[in-house]
mmCIF file of C-alpha atoms and ligand atoms in Angstrom:
data_model
loop_
_atom_site.group_PDB
_atom_site.id
_atom_site.type_symbol
_atom_site.label_atom_id
_atom_site.label_comp_id
_atom_site.label_asym_id
_atom_site.label_seq_id
_atom_site.Cartn_x
_atom_site.Cartn_y
_atom_site.Cartn_z
ATOM 1 C CA MET A 1 8.011 23.362 3.472
ATOM 2 C CA SER A 2 11.439 23.153 1.596
ATOM 3 C CA ALA A 3 12.718 20.827 -1.305
ATOM 4 C CA LEU A 4 15.354 18.662 -0.063
ATOM 5 C CA SER A 5 18.891 20.329 -0.507
ATOM 6 C CA PRO A 6 21.651 18.257 -2.269
ATOM 7 C CA PRO A 7 23.399 17.541 0.828
ATOM 8 C CA GLU A 8 20.042 16.469 2.304
ATOM 9 C CA LEU A 9 19.302 14.155 -0.833
ATOM 10 C CA GLU A 10 22.897 12.633 -0.486
ATOM 11 C CA ARG A 11 22.368 11.881 3.076
ATOM 12 C CA LEU A 12 19.114 10.037 2.373
ATOM 13 C CA ARG A 13 20.377 8.225 -0.621
ATOM 14 C CA ALA A 14 23.433 7.213 1.434
ATOM 15 C CA ARG A 15 20.840 5.171 3.167
ATOM 16 C CA PHE A 16 19.685 3.205 0.770
ATOM 17 C CA PRO A 17 22.648 1.007 -0.659
ATOM 18 C CA ILE A 18 20.838 -0.359 -3.852
ATOM 19 C CA LEU A 19 21.431 3.312 -5.012
ATOM 20 C CA ASP A 20 25.048 3.340 -5.278
ATOM 21 C CA ARG A 21 24.904 0.356 -7.735
ATOM 22 C CA ARG A 22 21.577 0.650 -9.675
ATOM 23 C CA THR A 23 19.240 3.076 -11.422
ATOM 24 C CA TYR A 24 16.509 1.757 -9.131
ATOM 25 C CA LEU A 25 12.978 3.300 -10.429
ATOM 26 C CA ASN A 26 10.578 0.656 -9.349
ATOM 27 C CA SER A 27 9.343 1.395 -5.630
ATOM 28 C CA CYS A 28 5.845 0.829 -6.447
ATOM 29 C CA SER A 29 6.763 -3.004 -6.901
ATOM 30 C CA LEU A 30 9.353 -3.136 -3.967
ATOM 31 C CA GLY A 31 10.497 -0.389 -1.933
ATOM 32 C CA ALA A 32 14.750 -0.086 -1.838
ATOM 33 C CA LEU A 33 16.174 -1.775 1.261
ATOM 34 C CA SER A 34 17.451 0.782 3.819
ATOM 35 C CA LEU A 35 20.363 0.618 6.372
ATOM 36 C CA ASP A 36 17.592 1.832 9.068
ATOM 37 C CA ALA A 37 15.809 -1.431 8.264
ATOM 38 C CA GLU A 38 18.916 -3.628 8.595
ATOM 39 C CA ALA A 39 19.488 -2.036 11.905
ATOM 40 C CA TYR A 40 16.223 -2.740 12.858
ATOM 41 C CA LEU A 41 16.545 -6.372 11.412
ATOM 42 C CA ASP A 42 20.035 -6.765 13.246
ATOM 43 C CA ASP A 43 18.641 -5.571 16.291
ATOM 44 C CA PHE A 44 15.912 -8.612 16.019
ATOM 45 C CA ARG A 45 18.655 -11.023 15.151
ATOM 46 C CA ALA A 46 20.945 -9.817 18.150
ATOM 47 C CA ARG A 47 17.801 -10.235 20.440
ATOM 48 C CA TRP A 48 16.888 -13.640 19.353
ATOM 49 C CA HIS A 49 20.423 -14.669 19.624
ATOM 50 C CA THR A 50 20.899 -13.518 23.238
ATOM 51 C CA MET A 51 17.526 -13.393 24.936
ATOM 52 C CA GLY A 52 15.524 -16.143 23.065
ATOM 53 C CA ALA A 53 11.733 -16.256 23.651
ATOM 54 C CA SER A 54 12.106 -13.536 26.331
ATOM 55 C CA ALA A 55 12.551 -11.272 23.929
ATOM 56 C CA TRP A 56 9.045 -11.504 23.047
ATOM 57 C CA TYR A 57 7.793 -9.943 26.181
ATOM 58 C CA GLU A 58 10.244 -7.887 26.840
ATOM 59 C CA HIS A 59 10.660 -6.182 23.048
ATOM 60 C CA TRP A 60 9.035 -7.648 20.296
ATOM 61 C CA MET A 61 5.315 -7.479 21.564
ATOM 62 C CA GLY A 62 6.626 -3.634 21.889
ATOM 63 C CA ARG A 63 7.470 -3.406 18.574
ATOM 64 C CA LEU A 64 4.318 -4.608 17.247
ATOM 65 C CA ASP A 65 2.423 -1.858 19.174
ATOM 66 C CA GLN A 66 5.056 0.454 17.993
ATOM 67 C CA LEU A 67 4.332 -0.237 14.423
ATOM 68 C CA ARG A 68 0.707 -0.137 14.752
ATOM 69 C CA GLU A 69 0.934 3.305 16.131
ATOM 70 C CA ARG A 70 3.386 4.759 13.362
ATOM 71 C CA VAL A 71 1.113 3.270 10.576
ATOM 72 C CA ALA A 72 -2.091 4.868 12.184
ATOM 73 C CA THR A 73 -0.263 8.194 12.564
ATOM 74 C CA LEU A 74 0.683 7.856 8.898
ATOM 75 C CA HIS A 75 -2.669 7.016 7.863
ATOM 76 C CA GLY A 76 -4.675 9.527 9.843
ATOM 77 C CA ALA A 77 -5.835 6.900 11.929
ATOM 78 C CA GLY A 78 -5.578 6.123 15.737
ATOM 79 C CA ALA A 79 -3.608 2.915 16.629
ATOM 80 C CA THR A 80 -6.635 0.983 17.924
ATOM 81 C CA GLU A 81 -8.061 0.873 14.602
ATOM 82 C CA ILE A 82 -5.168 -0.784 12.790
ATOM 83 C CA ALA A 83 -4.719 -4.470 12.415
ATOM 84 C CA LEU A 84 -1.574 -6.409 11.332
ATOM 85 C CA LEU A 85 -2.093 -9.504 8.955
ATOM 86 C CA PRO A 86 0.036 -11.225 6.543
ATOM 87 C CA SER A 87 -0.755 -9.590 2.973
ATOM 88 C CA THR A 88 -3.468 -7.642 1.450
ATOM 89 C CA SER A 89 -5.228 -10.194 0.046
ATOM 90 C CA ALA A 90 -5.715 -11.671 3.795
ATOM 91 C CA ALA A 91 -6.534 -8.365 4.834
ATOM 92 C CA LEU A 92 -9.564 -8.246 1.983
ATOM 93 C CA THR A 93 -10.363 -11.722 2.864
ATOM 94 C CA VAL A 94 -10.969 -10.502 6.489
ATOM 95 C CA VAL A 95 -13.098 -7.568 5.669
ATOM 96 C CA ALA A 96 -15.265 -9.530 2.843
ATOM 97 C CA GLU A 97 -16.027 -12.373 5.443
ATOM 98 C CA SER A 98 -16.633 -10.160 8.280
ATOM 99 C CA VAL A 99 -19.243 -7.855 7.296
ATOM 100 C CA PRO A 100 -23.124 -9.375 7.038
ATOM 101 C CA THR A 101 -24.672 -9.064 3.847
ATOM 102 C CA ARG A 102 -27.824 -7.380 4.924
ATOM 103 C CA GLY A 103 -29.403 -9.021 2.082
ATOM 104 C CA ARG A 104 -27.147 -7.167 -0.333
ATOM 105 C CA ASN A 105 -25.539 -9.264 -2.986
ATOM 106 C CA ARG A 106 -23.482 -6.543 -5.022
ATOM 107 C CA VAL A 107 -19.861 -5.503 -4.802
ATOM 108 C CA VAL A 108 -18.761 -2.648 -7.090
ATOM 109 C CA CYS A 109 -15.160 -2.862 -8.558
ATOM 110 C CA THR A 110 -13.393 -1.329 -11.571
ATOM 111 C CA THR A 111 -11.667 -3.016 -14.163
ATOM 112 C CA LEU A 112 -8.307 -1.281 -13.148
ATOM 113 C CA ASP A 113 -8.132 -2.763 -9.499
ATOM 114 C CA PHE A 114 -5.239 -5.229 -8.331
ATOM 115 C CA PRO A 115 -7.083 -8.540 -9.320
ATOM 116 C CA THR A 116 -6.797 -10.175 -5.731
ATOM 117 C CA LEU A 117 -9.432 -7.109 -4.837
ATOM 118 C CA PRO A 118 -12.403 -8.214 -6.911
ATOM 119 C CA TYR A 119 -11.265 -11.926 -6.587
ATOM 120 C CA GLN A 120 -12.800 -11.987 -2.992
ATOM 121 C CA TRP A 121 -16.115 -11.746 -4.360
ATOM 122 C CA LEU A 122 -15.597 -13.713 -7.820
ATOM 123 C CA VAL A 123 -15.180 -17.042 -5.622
ATOM 124 C CA LYS A 124 -18.780 -16.319 -3.932
ATOM 125 C CA PRO A 125 -21.777 -17.422 -6.484
ATOM 126 C CA GLU A 126 -23.971 -15.409 -4.624
ATOM 127 C CA ILE A 127 -22.495 -12.237 -5.054
ATOM 128 C CA GLU A 128 -22.137 -10.592 -8.181
ATOM 129 C CA VAL A 129 -19.200 -8.136 -9.314
ATOM 130 C CA VAL A 130 -19.916 -5.056 -11.184
ATOM 131 C CA PHE A 131 -16.781 -3.803 -12.894
ATOM 132 C CA LEU A 132 -16.696 -0.353 -13.679
ATOM 133 C CA ASP A 133 -14.594 0.169 -16.969
ATOM 134 C CA SER A 134 -12.139 3.241 -17.364
ATOM 135 C CA HIS A 135 -13.321 5.348 -20.362
ATOM 136 C CA ASP A 136 -9.525 6.753 -20.764
ATOM 137 C CA GLY A 137 -7.932 3.643 -19.845
ATOM 138 C CA VAL A 138 -6.468 5.335 -17.000
ATOM 139 C CA GLY A 139 -8.902 6.279 -14.490
ATOM 140 C CA ILE A 140 -12.703 6.219 -13.635
ATOM 141 C CA ASP A 141 -15.006 9.053 -13.019
ATOM 142 C CA PRO A 142 -16.755 8.979 -9.246
ATOM 143 C CA GLN A 143 -20.034 9.520 -10.845
ATOM 144 C CA GLN A 144 -19.283 6.025 -12.754
ATOM 145 C CA PHE A 145 -19.519 4.760 -8.870
ATOM 146 C CA ALA A 146 -22.579 7.087 -8.211
ATOM 147 C CA ASP A 147 -24.665 5.669 -11.259
ATOM 148 C CA VAL A 148 -24.430 2.184 -10.117
ATOM 149 C CA VAL A 149 -24.266 2.171 -6.048
ATOM 150 C CA ASP A 150 -27.720 1.338 -4.751
ATOM 151 C CA ASP A 151 -29.265 -0.322 -2.100
ATOM 152 C CA ARG A 152 -28.252 -3.870 -3.537
ATOM 153 C CA THR A 153 -24.547 -2.976 -2.989
ATOM 154 C CA LEU A 154 -22.828 -4.200 -0.259
ATOM 155 C CA PHE A 155 -19.294 -3.081 -1.093
ATOM 156 C CA VAL A 156 -17.388 -0.411 -3.028
ATOM 157 C CA ALA A 157 -14.354 -2.022 -2.941
ATOM 158 C CA THR A 158 -11.625 -0.355 -5.315
ATOM 159 C CA SER A 159 -8.070 1.218 -5.271
ATOM 160 C CA HIS A 160 -6.573 4.634 -3.786
ATOM 161 C CA VAL A 161 -3.969 4.254 -6.497
ATOM 162 C CA PHE A 162 -4.404 2.488 -9.669
ATOM 163 C CA PHE A 163 -1.466 -0.132 -9.946
ATOM 164 C CA SER A 164 -1.205 -0.012 -13.507
ATOM 165 C CA THR A 165 -1.931 3.885 -14.284
ATOM 166 C CA GLY A 166 -1.121 5.745 -11.205
ATOM 167 C CA PHE A 167 -4.518 7.609 -11.243
ATOM 168 C CA VAL A 168 -5.386 8.541 -7.814
ATOM 169 C CA GLN A 169 -8.954 8.099 -6.711
ATOM 170 C CA ASP A 170 -10.930 10.724 -5.095
ATOM 171 C CA ILE A 171 -11.528 8.089 -2.017
ATOM 172 C CA ARG A 172 -13.491 10.663 0.069
ATOM 173 C CA THR A 173 -16.270 11.042 -2.613
ATOM 174 C CA ILE A 174 -16.298 7.601 -3.084
ATOM 175 C CA GLY A 175 -16.819 6.885 0.625
ATOM 176 C CA ASP A 176 -19.801 9.545 0.344
ATOM 177 C CA ILE A 177 -21.339 7.550 -2.648
ATOM 178 C CA ALA A 178 -20.819 4.011 -0.475
ATOM 179 C CA ARG A 179 -22.340 5.640 2.765
ATOM 180 C CA ARG A 180 -25.419 7.322 1.059
ATOM 181 C CA ALA A 181 -26.370 3.996 -0.316
ATOM 182 C CA GLY A 182 -26.001 1.974 2.978
ATOM 183 C CA ALA A 183 -22.920 0.322 1.529
ATOM 184 C CA TRP A 184 -19.327 -0.079 2.873
ATOM 185 C CA SER A 185 -16.199 1.280 1.380
ATOM 186 C CA LEU A 186 -13.198 -0.685 1.284
ATOM 187 C CA ILE A 187 -10.280 0.824 -0.274
ATOM 188 C CA ASP A 188 -7.156 -1.192 -1.150
ATOM 189 C CA GLY A 189 -4.237 1.775 -0.554
ATOM 190 C CA TYR A 190 -1.267 -0.755 -1.112
ATOM 191 C CA GLN A 191 0.132 1.812 -3.795
ATOM 192 C CA ALA A 192 -0.781 5.128 -1.748
ATOM 193 C CA PRO A 193 0.842 5.777 1.886
ATOM 194 C CA GLY A 194 4.705 6.543 1.555
ATOM 195 C CA GLN A 195 4.103 8.355 -1.840
ATOM 196 C CA ILE A 196 0.804 10.405 -1.642
ATOM 197 C CA PRO A 197 -0.760 11.857 1.623
ATOM 198 C CA VAL A 198 -3.582 9.594 3.061
ATOM 199 C CA ASP A 199 -5.958 10.557 5.922
ATOM 200 C CA VAL A 200 -8.442 7.824 6.393
ATOM 201 C CA ARG A 201 -10.714 9.499 8.843
ATOM 202 C CA ALA A 202 -11.078 12.581 6.654
ATOM 203 C CA ALA A 203 -11.782 10.363 3.622
ATOM 204 C CA GLY A 204 -14.469 8.921 5.765
ATOM 205 C CA VAL A 205 -14.035 5.432 4.480
ATOM 206 C CA ASP A 206 -14.675 2.255 6.356
ATOM 207 C CA PHE A 207 -11.735 -0.246 5.823
ATOM 208 C CA TYR A 208 -8.654 0.751 3.929
ATOM 209 C CA THR A 209 -5.732 -1.800 3.349
ATOM 210 C CA SER A 210 -2.071 -0.876 2.868
ATOM 211 C CA GLY A 211 1.554 -2.310 3.808
ATOM 212 C CA PRO A 212 5.270 -1.854 3.871
ATOM 213 C CA LEU A 213 6.145 -3.615 0.944
ATOM 214 C CA LYS A 214 6.254 -0.764 -1.720
ATOM 215 C CA TRP A 215 6.343 2.758 -0.945
ATOM 216 C CA LEU A 216 7.369 2.543 2.704
ATOM 217 C CA CYS A 217 10.204 0.439 1.831
ATOM 218 C CA GLY A 218 9.521 -2.185 4.567
ATOM 219 C CA GLY A 219 9.603 -5.545 2.543
ATOM 220 C CA PRO A 220 7.408 -8.196 2.272
ATOM 221 C CA GLY A 221 5.320 -10.487 4.904
ATOM 222 C CA LEU A 222 2.729 -7.982 6.280
ATOM 223 C CA SER A 223 -0.186 -5.771 5.809
ATOM 224 C CA TYR A 224 -1.990 -2.884 7.730
ATOM 225 C CA LEU A 225 -5.631 -3.114 8.111
ATOM 226 C CA PHE A 226 -7.498 -0.108 9.127
ATOM 227 C CA VAL A 227 -10.970 -0.277 10.276
ATOM 228 C CA ARG A 228 -13.186 2.431 11.372
ATOM 229 C CA ASP A 229 -13.432 2.928 14.573
ATOM 230 C CA ASP A 230 -17.393 2.754 15.470
ATOM 231 C CA LEU A 231 -17.483 -0.211 13.255
ATOM 232 C CA ILE A 232 -15.165 -2.570 15.036
ATOM 233 C CA GLN A 233 -17.052 -3.674 17.802
ATOM 234 C CA ALA A 234 -20.270 -4.116 15.589
ATOM 235 C CA LEU A 235 -18.256 -7.066 13.318
ATOM 236 C CA ARG A 236 -17.298 -10.396 14.599
ATOM 237 C CA PRO A 237 -15.300 -12.045 11.924
ATOM 238 C CA PRO A 238 -16.181 -15.863 11.483
ATOM 239 C CA PHE A 239 -12.623 -17.040 11.993
ATOM 240 C CA THR A 240 -9.862 -15.654 14.841
ATOM 241 C CA SER A 241 -6.677 -16.301 16.693
ATOM 242 C CA TRP A 242 -5.562 -15.917 20.066
ATOM 243 C CA PHE A 243 -4.057 -12.265 18.996
ATOM 244 C CA ALA A 244 -7.634 -11.074 18.409
ATOM 245 C CA ALA A 245 -8.572 -12.466 22.312
ATOM 246 C CA LYS A 246 -9.579 -10.206 24.804
ATOM 247 C CA ASP A 247 -6.688 -11.633 27.120
ATOM 248 C CA GLN A 248 -4.088 -12.923 25.143
ATOM 249 C CA PHE A 249 -2.076 -14.056 27.662
ATOM 250 C CA ALA A 250 -4.803 -15.593 29.879
ATOM 251 C CA PHE A 251 -4.717 -18.892 27.648
ATOM 252 C CA GLU A 252 -8.269 -19.765 28.656
ATOM 253 C CA VAL A 253 -9.298 -22.628 26.384
ATOM 254 C CA ASP A 254 -12.754 -22.678 26.977
ATOM 255 C CA ARG A 255 -14.069 -19.348 26.151
ATOM 256 C CA PHE A 256 -13.398 -16.480 23.906
ATOM 257 C CA GLU A 257 -14.104 -12.839 23.692
ATOM 258 C CA PHE A 258 -12.966 -10.670 20.623
ATOM 259 C CA ARG A 259 -10.699 -7.588 21.674
ATOM 260 C CA ASP A 260 -12.420 -4.159 21.140
ATOM 261 C CA ASP A 261 -10.160 -2.803 18.926
ATOM 262 C CA ALA A 262 -9.089 -3.721 15.580
ATOM 263 C CA ARG A 263 -6.763 -6.482 16.561
ATOM 264 C CA ARG A 264 -10.013 -8.432 16.732
ATOM 265 C CA PHE A 265 -9.276 -8.977 13.222
ATOM 266 C CA GLU A 266 -5.742 -10.391 13.443
ATOM 267 C CA MET A 267 -4.828 -13.915 12.767
ATOM 268 C CA GLY A 268 -1.987 -14.787 14.890
ATOM 269 C CA THR A 269 1.660 -14.072 15.095
ATOM 270 C CA PRO A 270 2.961 -11.730 12.327
ATOM 271 C CA ALA A 271 6.213 -11.834 10.952
ATOM 272 C CA LEU A 272 8.531 -10.427 13.104
ATOM 273 C CA PRO A 273 11.532 -9.709 10.655
ATOM 274 C CA THR A 274 9.050 -7.368 8.532
ATOM 275 C CA VAL A 275 7.805 -5.821 11.443
ATOM 276 C CA HIS A 276 11.468 -4.579 12.130
ATOM 277 C CA THR A 277 12.367 -3.598 8.384
ATOM 278 C CA ALA A 278 9.163 -1.903 8.087
ATOM 279 C CA LEU A 279 9.826 0.196 11.339
ATOM 280 C CA GLY A 280 12.884 0.794 9.764
ATOM 281 C CA GLY A 281 11.958 1.684 6.133
ATOM 282 C CA GLN A 282 9.063 4.004 7.477
ATOM 283 C CA GLU A 283 11.726 5.598 9.600
ATOM 284 C CA ALA A 284 14.245 6.626 6.956
ATOM 285 C CA LEU A 285 11.633 8.016 4.456
ATOM 286 C CA ALA A 286 10.008 10.073 7.668
ATOM 287 C CA SER A 287 13.217 11.330 8.476
ATOM 288 C CA VAL A 288 12.915 13.786 5.834
ATOM 289 C CA GLY A 289 9.399 14.992 6.351
ATOM 290 C CA TRP A 290 6.358 13.331 4.786
ATOM 291 C CA GLU A 291 5.355 16.385 3.074
ATOM 292 C CA ARG A 292 8.936 16.354 1.359
ATOM 293 C CA VAL A 293 8.681 13.077 0.173
ATOM 294 C CA PHE A 294 5.426 13.435 -1.329
ATOM 295 C CA GLU A 295 6.779 16.721 -3.101
ATOM 296 C CA ARG A 296 9.781 15.349 -4.832
ATOM 297 C CA VAL A 297 7.511 12.293 -5.856
ATOM 298 C CA ARG A 298 5.625 14.397 -7.439
ATOM 299 C CA LEU A 299 8.306 16.599 -8.771
ATOM 300 C CA LEU A 300 10.286 13.530 -10.214
ATOM 301 C CA THR A 301 7.112 12.213 -11.459
ATOM 302 C CA ASN A 302 6.647 15.171 -13.742
ATOM 303 C CA ARG A 303 9.969 15.507 -14.775
ATOM 304 C CA LEU A 304 9.398 11.514 -16.128
ATOM 305 C CA ILE A 305 6.521 12.490 -17.591
ATOM 306 C CA GLU A 306 7.453 15.744 -19.450
ATOM 307 C CA GLY A 307 10.569 14.091 -20.214
ATOM 308 C CA CYS A 308 9.023 10.985 -21.945
ATOM 309 C CA LEU A 309 6.755 13.627 -23.913
ATOM 310 C CA ALA A 310 9.341 15.622 -25.134
ATOM 311 C CA ARG A 311 10.955 12.271 -26.757
ATOM 312 C CA GLY A 312 7.984 11.536 -28.298
ATOM 313 C CA LEU A 313 6.905 8.320 -25.957
ATOM 314 C CA SER A 314 3.258 7.439 -25.716
ATOM 315 C CA LEU A 315 2.233 7.252 -21.931
ATOM 316 C CA ARG A 316 -0.629 6.124 -19.960
ATOM 317 C CA VAL A 317 -1.222 8.732 -17.630
ATOM 318 C CA HIS A 318 -3.685 11.004 -16.461
ATOM 319 C CA ASP A 319 -3.866 14.766 -17.879
ATOM 320 C CA ASP A 320 -4.676 15.977 -14.651
ATOM 321 C CA PRO A 321 -1.319 16.217 -12.690
ATOM 322 C CA ALA A 322 -3.379 16.126 -9.268
ATOM 323 C CA ARG A 323 -4.785 12.670 -9.886
ATOM 324 C CA ARG A 324 -1.144 11.423 -10.883
ATOM 325 C CA SER A 325 1.447 9.536 -8.853
ATOM 326 C CA GLY A 326 4.561 8.090 -8.961
ATOM 327 C CA ILE A 327 3.814 5.265 -11.102
ATOM 328 C CA VAL A 328 4.593 6.044 -14.975
ATOM 329 C CA MET A 329 3.198 3.619 -17.565
ATOM 330 C CA VAL A 330 5.143 3.939 -20.996
ATOM 331 C CA SER A 331 3.399 1.993 -23.901
ATOM 332 C CA HIS A 332 6.139 -0.099 -25.412
ATOM 333 C CA PRO A 333 5.531 -3.389 -28.018
ATOM 334 C CA ASP A 334 7.850 -5.584 -25.974
ATOM 335 C CA PRO A 335 7.786 -4.138 -22.582
ATOM 336 C CA ALA A 336 9.443 -7.174 -20.868
ATOM 337 C CA GLY A 337 12.298 -7.092 -23.541
ATOM 338 C CA MET A 338 12.589 -3.503 -22.756
ATOM 339 C CA VAL A 339 13.024 -4.364 -18.843
ATOM 340 C CA ARG A 340 15.749 -6.803 -19.638
ATOM 341 C CA HIS A 341 17.599 -4.461 -21.879
ATOM 342 C CA LEU A 342 17.334 -1.724 -19.176
ATOM 343 C CA ASP A 343 18.487 -3.976 -16.472
ATOM 344 C CA GLU A 344 21.512 -4.746 -18.459
ATOM 345 C CA MET A 345 22.253 -1.045 -18.253
ATOM 346 C CA ASP A 346 21.476 -1.212 -14.215
ATOM 347 C CA ILE A 347 18.300 0.523 -14.762
ATOM 348 C CA VAL A 348 15.704 -1.295 -12.874
ATOM 349 C CA VAL A 349 12.032 -0.957 -13.326
ATOM 350 C CA ASP A 350 9.086 -3.174 -14.579
ATOM 351 C CA HIS A 351 6.399 -4.329 -16.899
ATOM 352 C CA ARG A 352 2.851 -4.731 -17.150
ATOM 353 C CA PRO A 353 0.712 -5.594 -19.985
ATOM 354 C CA GLY A 354 1.486 -3.092 -22.768
ATOM 355 C CA HIS A 355 3.731 -0.911 -20.923
ATOM 356 C CA VAL A 356 7.117 -0.547 -19.072
ATOM 357 C CA ARG A 357 6.416 0.762 -15.460
ATOM 358 C CA VAL A 358 8.557 3.480 -14.120
ATOM 359 C CA SER A 359 8.258 4.334 -10.275
ATOM 360 C CA PRO A 360 10.398 7.416 -8.846
ATOM 361 C CA HIS A 361 10.715 7.634 -5.327
ATOM 362 C CA VAL A 362 11.634 10.162 -3.062
ATOM 363 C CA TYR A 363 15.646 9.068 -2.953
ATOM 364 C CA ASN A 364 15.863 9.419 -6.785
ATOM 365 C CA THR A 365 17.621 12.002 -8.541
ATOM 366 C CA GLU A 366 16.752 14.059 -11.486
ATOM 367 C CA ASP A 367 19.647 12.519 -13.602
ATOM 368 C CA GLU A 368 18.223 9.172 -12.933
ATOM 369 C CA VAL A 369 14.911 10.111 -14.333
ATOM 370 C CA ASP A 370 16.955 11.606 -16.969
ATOM 371 C CA ARG A 371 18.387 8.639 -17.913
ATOM 372 C CA VAL A 372 15.870 6.286 -18.020
ATOM 373 C CA VAL A 373 13.868 8.609 -20.487
ATOM 374 C CA ASP A 374 16.861 8.458 -22.725
ATOM 375 C CA ALA A 375 17.238 4.938 -22.463
ATOM 376 C CA LEU A 376 13.511 4.119 -22.924
ATOM 377 C CA SER A 377 13.757 6.901 -26.271
ATOM 378 C CA ARG A 378 16.689 4.977 -27.768
ATOM 379 C CA GLY A 379 14.909 2.019 -27.648
ATOM 380 C CA TYR A 380 16.806 -1.241 -28.166
ATOM 381 C CA THR A 381 17.878 -3.837 -30.726
HETATM 382 C C1 LIG B 1 -2.965 -2.339 -5.377
HETATM 383 C C2 LIG B 1 -2.423 -3.782 -5.103
HETATM 384 N N1 LIG B 1 -3.188 -4.750 -4.047
HETATM 385 C C3 LIG B 1 -2.853 -5.805 -3.743
HETATM 386 C C4 LIG B 1 -1.747 -6.111 -4.304
HETATM 387 C C5 LIG B 1 -1.343 -7.715 -3.859
HETATM 388 O O1 LIG B 1 -0.782 -8.000 -2.513
HETATM 389 P P1 LIG B 1 -0.676 -9.124 -1.490
HETATM 390 O O2 LIG B 1 0.347 -10.195 -2.501
HETATM 391 O O3 LIG B 1 -0.091 -8.737 -0.243
HETATM 392 O O4 LIG B 1 -2.179 -9.667 -1.321
HETATM 393 C C6 LIG B 1 -0.651 -5.599 -5.122
HETATM 394 C C7 LIG B 1 0.549 -6.078 -5.492
HETATM 395 O O5 LIG B 1 1.537 -6.252 -5.166
HETATM 396 C C8 LIG B 1 -1.206 -4.336 -5.380
HETATM 397 O O6 LIG B 1 -0.139 -3.319 -6.138
#
């Protein structure tokens, strides 16, 4: 695998117009819009204008299949294991509601997970949510899961990459710990595919959620739910839609049979504009080769971290580079003010409590990384 050459990087950058105008280092909030995504959207609009509803049968149902297939490939899954839902929260709800409790009443999460994950069980008085606390404020040791997961545990529900520290969890080990105790593993992977390799089958997890919004540059309005093949038919969601019906277009009103694949978890017509931008965004990134994408995110992240440390900035990142990802938290007394100041300099980053959050993607340059390091170290008055 070779690194992107300067002309290759230039060609890639030309596909993301925001990079012409701004130093865009906020892909963990919203991946940049590509010309490829726009072209898919133009196609969607044109067919809507010219074909109307007939575009559904001739084109748009095919687009849904195409997206499920591409998402499956990227996640190391089969297309029949992928369901399309409107948001990560919706996908998590689907999982939380579809699984029989078998007398178990505990869910193990961590204090670093995105809140919408534990919320799924905090609303259920009959469930006790056990939170693992981070010892270093950055990550969780897998042994912490092993210490608490037992035959009362219904789910081990946690993130692949923590949104507020960039720490990459060992989901294979976490999946093993859950399985040994007879619990389900549910991984919120919103911050992973597109910036680090993901192989859900090799990891052996039961459920995995992700979506196009962030590192896949596909925009808001959709999420992807992976359900392990041999689990699908054993689960019967207590809610449903015609997309989940075995013969969707038979329009039988008086009988219902679930589909045999993961589409049994789908909840009606997905956001078609996003289906199109998701295809385009993923295609733009895949065009340079995923391994090179991951390698470049690593390279830029390390440069960012080293640059910050050399300027005496304090960071919330893990010591072990293998556990880091393209989310770098820079400690700051007034993160919102700093983000506004950087915005005036056309540098787009984000903030979370106590920190400025910087997230470089494959399309960023070393100069852009150096620019944000420089601006952060100068501060503002
Ligand atoms: C890790 C993670 N999970 C879930 C969410 C929320 O997803 P949704 O708004 O699609 O429910 C986010 C943030 O946007 C996130 O970073």
